[in-house]
mmCIF file of C-alpha atoms and ligand atoms in Angstrom:
data_model
loop_
_atom_site.group_PDB
_atom_site.id
_atom_site.type_symbol
_atom_site.label_atom_id
_atom_site.label_comp_id
_atom_site.label_asym_id
_atom_site.label_seq_id
_atom_site.Cartn_x
_atom_site.Cartn_y
_atom_site.Cartn_z
ATOM 1 C CA MET A 414 219.195 -50.959 43.048
ATOM 2 C CA LYS A 415 217.283 -54.232 43.046
ATOM 3 C CA ASN A 416 214.030 -52.410 43.672
ATOM 4 C CA LYS A 417 214.619 -50.114 40.520
ATOM 5 C CA TRP A 418 214.655 -53.143 38.270
ATOM 6 C CA THR A 419 211.707 -54.872 39.620
ATOM 7 C CA ILE A 420 209.708 -51.682 39.383
ATOM 8 C CA ILE A 421 210.142 -51.201 35.591
ATOM 9 C CA PRO A 422 209.630 -54.784 34.123
ATOM 10 C CA ALA A 423 208.113 -53.577 30.814
ATOM 11 C CA SER A 424 210.957 -51.258 29.892
ATOM 12 C CA LEU A 425 213.516 -53.981 31.026
ATOM 13 C CA LEU A 426 212.075 -56.602 28.803
ATOM 14 C CA LEU A 427 212.326 -54.004 25.963
ATOM 15 C CA LEU A 428 216.024 -53.412 26.575
ATOM 16 C CA THR A 429 216.744 -57.128 26.949
ATOM 17 C CA GLY A 430 215.212 -57.826 23.802
ATOM 18 C CA CYS A 431 217.182 -55.201 21.885
ATOM 19 C CA ALA A 432 220.499 -56.332 23.483
ATOM 20 C CA GLN A 433 219.912 -59.909 22.556
ATOM 21 C CA GLU A 434 219.314 -59.071 19.006
ATOM 22 C CA GLN A 435 222.466 -56.920 18.861
ATOM 23 C CA ASN A 436 224.418 -59.873 20.204
ATOM 24 C CA LYS A 437 223.211 -62.376 17.830
ATOM 25 C CA ALA A 438 224.002 -60.424 14.913
ATOM 26 C CA THR A 439 227.563 -59.820 16.015
ATOM 27 C CA GLU A 440 227.705 -56.469 14.312
ATOM 28 C CA PRO A 441 230.838 -54.534 13.726
ATOM 29 C CA GLU A 442 232.392 -52.381 16.481
ATOM 30 C CA GLN A 443 230.703 -49.287 15.323
ATOM 31 C CA SER A 444 227.121 -50.679 15.714
ATOM 32 C CA ASN A 445 227.988 -52.389 19.026
ATOM 33 C CA GLU A 446 228.968 -48.961 20.307
ATOM 34 C CA GLN A 447 225.715 -47.520 18.941
ATOM 35 C CA SER A 448 223.794 -50.206 20.719
ATOM 36 C CA THR A 449 225.752 -49.571 24.016
ATOM 37 C CA GLY A 450 224.801 -45.886 23.588
ATOM 38 C CA GLN A 451 221.130 -46.597 23.145
ATOM 39 C CA THR A 452 221.117 -48.925 26.118
ATOM 40 C CA GLU A 453 222.798 -46.332 28.368
ATOM 41 C CA THR A 454 220.402 -43.557 27.299
ATOM 42 C CA ALA A 455 217.515 -45.803 27.989
ATOM 43 C CA THR A 456 218.841 -46.912 31.307
ATOM 44 C CA ASN A 457 219.377 -43.399 32.247
ATOM 45 C CA ALA A 458 215.955 -42.456 31.398
ATOM 46 C CA ASN A 459 214.499 -45.248 33.381
ATOM 47 C CA GLU A 460 216.804 -44.416 36.315
ATOM 48 C CA SER A 461 215.859 -40.761 36.307
ATOM 49 C CA GLY A 462 212.143 -40.914 35.655
ATOM 50 C CA GLN A 463 211.189 -44.415 36.386
ATOM 51 C CA SER A 464 208.128 -43.886 38.237
ATOM 52 C CA GLU A 465 206.892 -40.667 36.998
ATOM 53 C CA SER A 466 207.523 -40.111 33.219
ATOM 54 C CA GLY A 467 208.671 -43.764 32.621
ATOM 55 C CA THR A 468 205.528 -45.527 33.996
ATOM 56 C CA THR A 469 203.060 -43.035 32.574
ATOM 57 C CA GLU A 470 204.503 -43.180 29.154
ATOM 58 C CA SER A 471 204.652 -46.898 28.897
ATOM 59 C CA SER A 472 201.493 -47.872 30.595
ATOM 60 C CA ASN A 473 198.364 -47.782 28.454
ATOM 61 C CA GLN A 474 196.241 -49.743 30.905
ATOM 62 C CA GLU A 475 195.343 -46.732 33.213
ATOM 63 C CA GLU A 476 193.663 -43.540 32.160
ATOM 64 C CA PRO A 477 194.985 -40.573 34.055
ATOM 65 C CA LEU A 478 192.643 -39.557 36.814
ATOM 66 C CA SER A 479 190.444 -36.536 36.087
ATOM 67 C CA ALA A 480 190.693 -33.593 38.418
ATOM 68 C CA GLU A 481 187.427 -34.579 40.118
ATOM 69 C CA GLU A 482 188.676 -38.255 40.538
ATOM 70 C CA GLN A 483 191.858 -36.857 41.995
ATOM 71 C CA LYS A 484 190.103 -34.796 44.414
ATOM 72 C CA HIS A 485 187.911 -37.754 45.556
ATOM 73 C CA ALA A 486 191.028 -39.924 45.933
ATOM 74 C CA ALA A 487 192.559 -37.302 48.063
ATOM 75 C CA LEU A 488 189.440 -37.054 50.208
ATOM 76 C CA ILE A 489 189.602 -40.720 50.879
ATOM 77 C CA GLU A 490 193.226 -40.559 51.513
ATOM 78 C CA ALA A 491 192.860 -37.927 54.213
ATOM 79 C CA LEU A 492 190.022 -39.799 56.022
ATOM 80 C CA PRO A 493 190.612 -40.196 59.666
ATOM 81 C CA GLU A 494 192.727 -43.446 59.962
ATOM 82 C CA ASP A 495 190.599 -45.310 62.593
ATOM 83 C CA ALA A 496 187.224 -44.185 61.558
ATOM 84 C CA SER A 497 184.730 -46.837 60.585
ATOM 85 C CA SER A 498 181.265 -46.469 59.114
ATOM 86 C CA THR A 499 180.042 -48.815 61.842
ATOM 87 C CA ASP A 500 181.278 -46.666 64.775
ATOM 88 C CA TRP A 501 178.553 -45.941 67.372
ATOM 89 C CA ASN A 502 179.031 -42.234 66.919
ATOM 90 C CA LEU A 503 178.525 -42.365 63.284
ATOM 91 C CA ILE A 504 175.062 -44.086 63.273
ATOM 92 C CA LEU A 505 173.159 -42.760 60.319
ATOM 93 C CA VAL A 506 169.419 -42.046 61.010
ATOM 94 C CA ASN A 507 167.426 -40.491 58.260
ATOM 95 C CA ARG A 508 164.452 -41.298 56.160
ATOM 96 C CA GLU A 509 166.345 -44.035 54.290
ATOM 97 C CA ASN A 510 167.956 -45.404 57.431
ATOM 98 C CA PRO A 511 165.333 -45.482 60.323
ATOM 99 C CA LEU A 512 166.450 -46.052 63.749
ATOM 100 C CA PRO A 513 167.200 -50.054 64.003
ATOM 101 C CA GLU A 514 164.640 -51.948 65.846
ATOM 102 C CA GLY A 515 165.878 -52.598 69.377
ATOM 103 C CA TYR A 516 168.430 -49.851 69.377
ATOM 104 C CA GLU A 517 169.551 -49.270 72.862
ATOM 105 C CA THR A 518 171.141 -46.298 74.463
ATOM 106 C CA ASN A 519 171.941 -45.319 77.929
ATOM 107 C CA LEU A 520 170.485 -41.915 78.708
ATOM 108 C CA VAL A 521 171.535 -39.337 81.168
ATOM 109 C CA GLU A 522 169.378 -36.415 82.249
ATOM 110 C CA VAL A 523 171.594 -33.265 81.809
ATOM 111 C CA GLU A 524 168.789 -30.910 82.489
ATOM 112 C CA PRO A 525 165.276 -31.504 83.689
ATOM 113 C CA GLN A 526 163.635 -33.689 81.042
ATOM 114 C CA LYS A 527 166.529 -33.353 78.690
ATOM 115 C CA GLU A 528 168.492 -36.510 78.028
ATOM 116 C CA ILE A 529 171.390 -37.414 75.949
ATOM 117 C CA ASP A 530 173.552 -40.476 75.369
ATOM 118 C CA GLU A 531 175.867 -40.919 78.283
ATOM 119 C CA ARG A 532 178.868 -41.196 75.983
ATOM 120 C CA ILE A 533 178.406 -37.620 74.959
ATOM 121 C CA VAL A 534 177.611 -35.962 78.305
ATOM 122 C CA GLU A 535 181.180 -34.920 78.900
ATOM 123 C CA PRO A 536 181.898 -33.263 75.483
ATOM 124 C CA PHE A 537 178.367 -31.610 75.612
ATOM 125 C CA GLN A 538 178.955 -30.235 79.070
ATOM 126 C CA ASN A 539 182.343 -28.947 78.190
ATOM 127 C CA TRP A 540 181.029 -27.176 75.163
ATOM 128 C CA VAL A 541 178.141 -25.577 77.069
ATOM 129 C CA ALA A 542 180.642 -24.469 79.794
ATOM 130 C CA ALA A 543 182.923 -22.976 77.218
ATOM 131 C CA ALA A 544 179.921 -21.152 75.652
ATOM 132 C CA LYS A 545 179.192 -19.686 79.043
ATOM 133 C CA GLU A 546 182.844 -18.585 79.526
ATOM 134 C CA ALA A 547 182.666 -16.905 76.131
ATOM 135 C CA GLY A 548 179.440 -15.020 77.321
ATOM 136 C CA TYR A 549 176.624 -17.074 75.744
ATOM 137 C CA GLN A 550 173.760 -18.495 77.873
ATOM 138 C CA LEU A 551 172.668 -21.426 75.704
ATOM 139 C CA TYR A 552 169.170 -22.774 75.741
ATOM 140 C CA PHE A 553 169.061 -26.563 75.364
ATOM 141 C CA ALA A 554 165.850 -26.923 73.403
ATOM 142 C CA SER A 555 165.872 -30.852 72.710
ATOM 143 C CA GLY A 556 167.993 -33.770 73.067
ATOM 144 C CA TYR A 557 166.777 -37.481 73.097
ATOM 145 C CA ARG A 558 163.399 -37.943 71.699
ATOM 146 C CA SER A 559 161.527 -41.226 71.907
ATOM 147 C CA VAL A 560 159.857 -42.691 68.710
ATOM 148 C CA GLU A 561 156.455 -42.117 70.300
ATOM 149 C CA ARG A 562 157.208 -38.594 71.255
ATOM 150 C CA GLN A 563 158.266 -38.028 67.592
ATOM 151 C CA GLN A 564 155.079 -39.460 66.416
ATOM 152 C CA ASN A 565 153.076 -37.104 68.611
ATOM 153 C CA ASN A 566 154.992 -34.093 67.333
ATOM 154 C CA TYR A 567 154.444 -35.220 63.835
ATOM 155 C CA ASP A 568 150.816 -35.835 64.047
ATOM 156 C CA ARG A 569 150.298 -32.673 65.977
ATOM 157 C CA SER A 570 152.076 -30.668 63.172
ATOM 158 C CA VAL A 571 150.044 -32.420 60.550
ATOM 159 C CA ASN A 572 146.888 -31.527 62.438
ATOM 160 C CA ASN A 573 147.830 -28.040 62.739
ATOM 161 C CA TYR A 574 148.546 -27.323 59.267
ATOM 162 C CA MET A 575 145.181 -28.994 58.337
ATOM 163 C CA LYS A 576 143.378 -26.731 60.802
ATOM 164 C CA GLU A 577 145.081 -23.904 58.795
ATOM 165 C CA GLY A 578 143.283 -25.243 55.679
ATOM 166 C CA TYR A 579 145.955 -27.251 54.127
ATOM 167 C CA SER A 580 145.032 -30.616 52.627
ATOM 168 C CA GLU A 581 146.414 -33.691 54.323
ATOM 169 C CA ALA A 582 149.068 -34.277 51.624
ATOM 170 C CA GLU A 583 150.240 -30.597 51.938
ATOM 171 C CA ALA A 584 150.088 -30.765 55.665
ATOM 172 C CA ILE A 585 152.299 -33.889 55.576
ATOM 173 C CA GLU A 586 154.642 -32.202 53.192
ATOM 174 C CA LYS A 587 155.020 -29.086 55.226
ATOM 175 C CA THR A 588 155.383 -31.129 58.382
ATOM 176 C CA GLU A 589 158.328 -33.149 57.006
ATOM 177 C CA GLU A 590 160.172 -30.030 56.034
ATOM 178 C CA TYR A 591 161.171 -29.713 59.655
ATOM 179 C CA ILE A 592 159.919 -32.760 61.486
ATOM 180 C CA ALA A 593 161.331 -35.984 60.724
ATOM 181 C CA VAL A 594 159.222 -39.073 60.059
ATOM 182 C CA PRO A 595 159.088 -41.182 63.358
ATOM 183 C CA ARG A 596 162.088 -43.507 63.490
ATOM 184 C CA SER A 597 163.984 -41.376 60.992
ATOM 185 C CA SER A 598 164.863 -38.482 63.583
ATOM 186 C CA GLU A 599 168.497 -38.362 64.770
ATOM 187 C CA HIS A 600 167.013 -37.331 68.190
ATOM 188 C CA HIS A 601 166.154 -40.912 68.738
ATOM 189 C CA THR A 602 169.797 -41.746 69.089
ATOM 190 C CA GLY A 603 170.527 -39.262 71.953
ATOM 191 C CA LEU A 604 173.402 -37.910 70.041
ATOM 192 C CA ALA A 605 171.612 -34.794 68.541
ATOM 193 C CA VAL A 606 170.972 -31.572 70.424
ATOM 194 C CA ASP A 607 168.982 -28.606 69.453
ATOM 195 C CA ILE A 608 170.579 -25.415 70.801
ATOM 196 C CA VAL A 609 169.795 -21.746 70.678
ATOM 197 C CA ASP A 610 170.343 -19.069 73.241
ATOM 198 C CA GLN A 611 168.374 -17.874 76.246
ATOM 199 C CA GLU A 612 167.783 -14.367 74.681
ATOM 200 C CA TRP A 613 166.556 -15.873 71.386
ATOM 201 C CA ILE A 614 164.053 -18.085 73.154
ATOM 202 C CA ALA A 615 163.006 -15.229 75.475
ATOM 203 C CA SER A 616 162.301 -13.177 72.448
ATOM 204 C CA GLY A 617 159.639 -15.744 71.398
ATOM 205 C CA LYS A 618 161.613 -16.966 68.497
ATOM 206 C CA GLY A 619 162.082 -20.623 68.323
ATOM 207 C CA LEU A 620 163.972 -23.107 66.147
ATOM 208 C CA ILE A 621 164.117 -21.087 62.894
ATOM 209 C CA PRO A 622 166.983 -20.847 60.333
ATOM 210 C CA GLU A 623 167.241 -17.134 61.263
ATOM 211 C CA TYR A 624 168.860 -18.168 64.686
ATOM 212 C CA ASP A 625 171.997 -18.015 62.490
ATOM 213 C CA THR A 626 171.979 -14.128 62.744
ATOM 214 C CA GLN A 627 173.000 -14.496 66.315
ATOM 215 C CA PRO A 628 176.483 -14.313 67.682
ATOM 216 C CA SER A 629 175.904 -17.380 69.818
ATOM 217 C CA GLN A 630 175.147 -19.410 66.674
ATOM 218 C CA HIS A 631 178.399 -18.294 65.035
ATOM 219 C CA TRP A 632 180.228 -19.325 68.191
ATOM 220 C CA LEU A 633 178.579 -22.749 68.163
ATOM 221 C CA GLU A 634 179.423 -23.340 64.521
ATOM 222 C CA GLU A 635 182.955 -22.139 65.121
ATOM 223 C CA THR A 636 183.711 -24.352 68.100
ATOM 224 C CA MET A 637 181.738 -27.449 67.410
ATOM 225 C CA ALA A 638 184.201 -29.577 65.883
ATOM 226 C CA ASP A 639 186.479 -29.144 68.993
ATOM 227 C CA TYR A 640 183.882 -30.837 71.068
ATOM 228 C CA GLY A 641 183.063 -33.507 68.446
ATOM 229 C CA PHE A 642 179.852 -31.872 67.140
ATOM 230 C CA ILE A 643 178.739 -30.977 63.607
ATOM 231 C CA LEU A 644 176.029 -28.871 62.224
ATOM 232 C CA ARG A 645 173.942 -31.660 60.920
ATOM 233 C CA TYR A 646 171.709 -29.902 58.307
ATOM 234 C CA PRO A 647 173.803 -27.096 56.887
ATOM 235 C CA GLU A 648 172.299 -24.491 54.487
ATOM 236 C CA GLY A 649 171.956 -25.638 50.784
ATOM 237 C CA THR A 650 172.382 -29.535 51.600
ATOM 238 C CA SER A 651 168.741 -30.574 51.806
ATOM 239 C CA ASP A 652 169.193 -32.632 48.613
ATOM 240 C CA LEU A 653 171.766 -34.620 50.518
ATOM 241 C CA THR A 654 170.256 -34.843 53.983
ATOM 242 C CA GLY A 655 166.565 -34.715 53.164
ATOM 243 C CA ILE A 656 166.187 -31.928 55.849
ATOM 244 C CA ASN A 657 166.005 -28.349 55.349
ATOM 245 C CA TYR A 658 168.642 -26.033 56.851
ATOM 246 C CA GLU A 659 168.650 -26.165 60.580
ATOM 247 C CA SER A 660 170.981 -23.585 62.188
ATOM 248 C CA TRP A 661 170.274 -25.188 65.724
ATOM 249 C CA HIS A 662 170.644 -28.939 65.274
ATOM 250 C CA PHE A 663 174.010 -30.307 66.238
ATOM 251 C CA ARG A 664 175.117 -33.886 66.137
ATOM 252 C CA TYR A 665 177.933 -35.565 67.948
ATOM 253 C CA VAL A 666 180.172 -37.563 65.802
ATOM 254 C CA GLY A 667 183.523 -37.442 67.841
ATOM 255 C CA LYS A 668 186.282 -34.850 67.450
ATOM 256 C CA GLU A 669 188.248 -36.388 64.625
ATOM 257 C CA ASN A 670 185.253 -37.097 62.443
ATOM 258 C CA ALA A 671 183.872 -33.640 63.160
ATOM 259 C CA GLN A 672 187.061 -31.914 62.262
ATOM 260 C CA TYR A 673 187.356 -33.700 59.056
ATOM 261 C CA ILE A 674 183.657 -33.128 58.052
ATOM 262 C CA VAL A 675 183.907 -29.419 58.836
ATOM 263 C CA GLU A 676 187.187 -28.945 57.130
ATOM 264 C CA GLN A 677 185.902 -30.668 53.907
ATOM 265 C CA GLY A 678 182.542 -29.124 54.137
ATOM 266 C CA LEU A 679 180.611 -32.431 54.001
ATOM 267 C CA VAL A 680 177.432 -33.743 55.475
ATOM 268 C CA LEU A 681 177.276 -36.850 57.418
ATOM 269 C CA GLU A 682 175.720 -38.834 54.623
ATOM 270 C CA GLN A 683 178.790 -38.068 52.377
ATOM 271 C CA TYR A 684 181.271 -38.827 54.989
ATOM 272 C CA ILE A 685 179.810 -42.206 55.627
ATOM 273 C CA GLU A 686 179.779 -42.900 51.927
ATOM 274 C CA LEU A 687 183.573 -42.136 51.825
ATOM 275 C CA LEU A 688 184.294 -44.330 54.846
ATOM 276 C CA LYS A 689 182.333 -47.245 53.244
ATOM 277 C CA GLU A 690 184.113 -46.689 49.943
ATOM 278 C CA ARG A 691 187.466 -46.991 51.801
ATOM 279 C CA GLU A 692 186.228 -50.063 53.652
ATOM 280 C CA THR A 693 185.186 -51.899 50.380
ATOM 281 C CA SER A 694 188.373 -51.066 48.536
ATOM 282 C CA THR A 695 190.490 -52.414 51.420
ATOM 283 C CA GLN A 696 188.403 -55.712 51.585
ATOM 284 C CA GLU A 697 189.129 -56.457 47.849
HETATM 285 ZN ZN1 LIG B 204 167.020 -31.308 66.075
#
């Protein structure tokens, strides 16, 4: 009961005001009855719909949220409770966010010359084992890559395009469609893996978007979140990620984060924005 009254201070004031006036005036019985009647009606209205209709009607301060704002608020509401934009598995590396100087990672060689962050070895190996059980022989094309190595790949690609007759500017542009500028590749973190299958590689096709025509790629996409991975550069998101569609590039973010990202159809950039928004709103 007590709560009810404290929730509706505006309406209560209004009622009190009315009642006092009536008392002062010492009106005849009839109008007293009338005022009692009014009070009751008002009270009933407050009791029945205090927070919904009552508050909405009486408060002019807040505009109702648009459908888009409601959707956005619901997204923030549904974020994994313990996730933080500063979590190790959510490090964002892209063109605007180059790998921090001095970033250190403990690497484990899971295949000859293929290293990944030791913290993702278990989920990665479980995923590969599950693929095998499902009948897919995966080919682990790339894991950790040093900045120097990325620089070499980058330079080689630019040179190749120039040999094909492109200008330097064109060669750079074409290179950057698929090869990240050194320090801006997620592979520097040891949390990203390029995966196709053995058959695909044996047929001479490399890391190309059309790998998504293969059943193994479908299987990878269907199961990735269970192992904490996301498809990092989904089709049609290059304006958000800065990287064209890569059907083979998966990124470890942890199971809870991955499940949320996949369910909501987001990219990592958007997910981190949502987390940051929640963090600033709770600081205020
Ligand atoms: Zn990759």
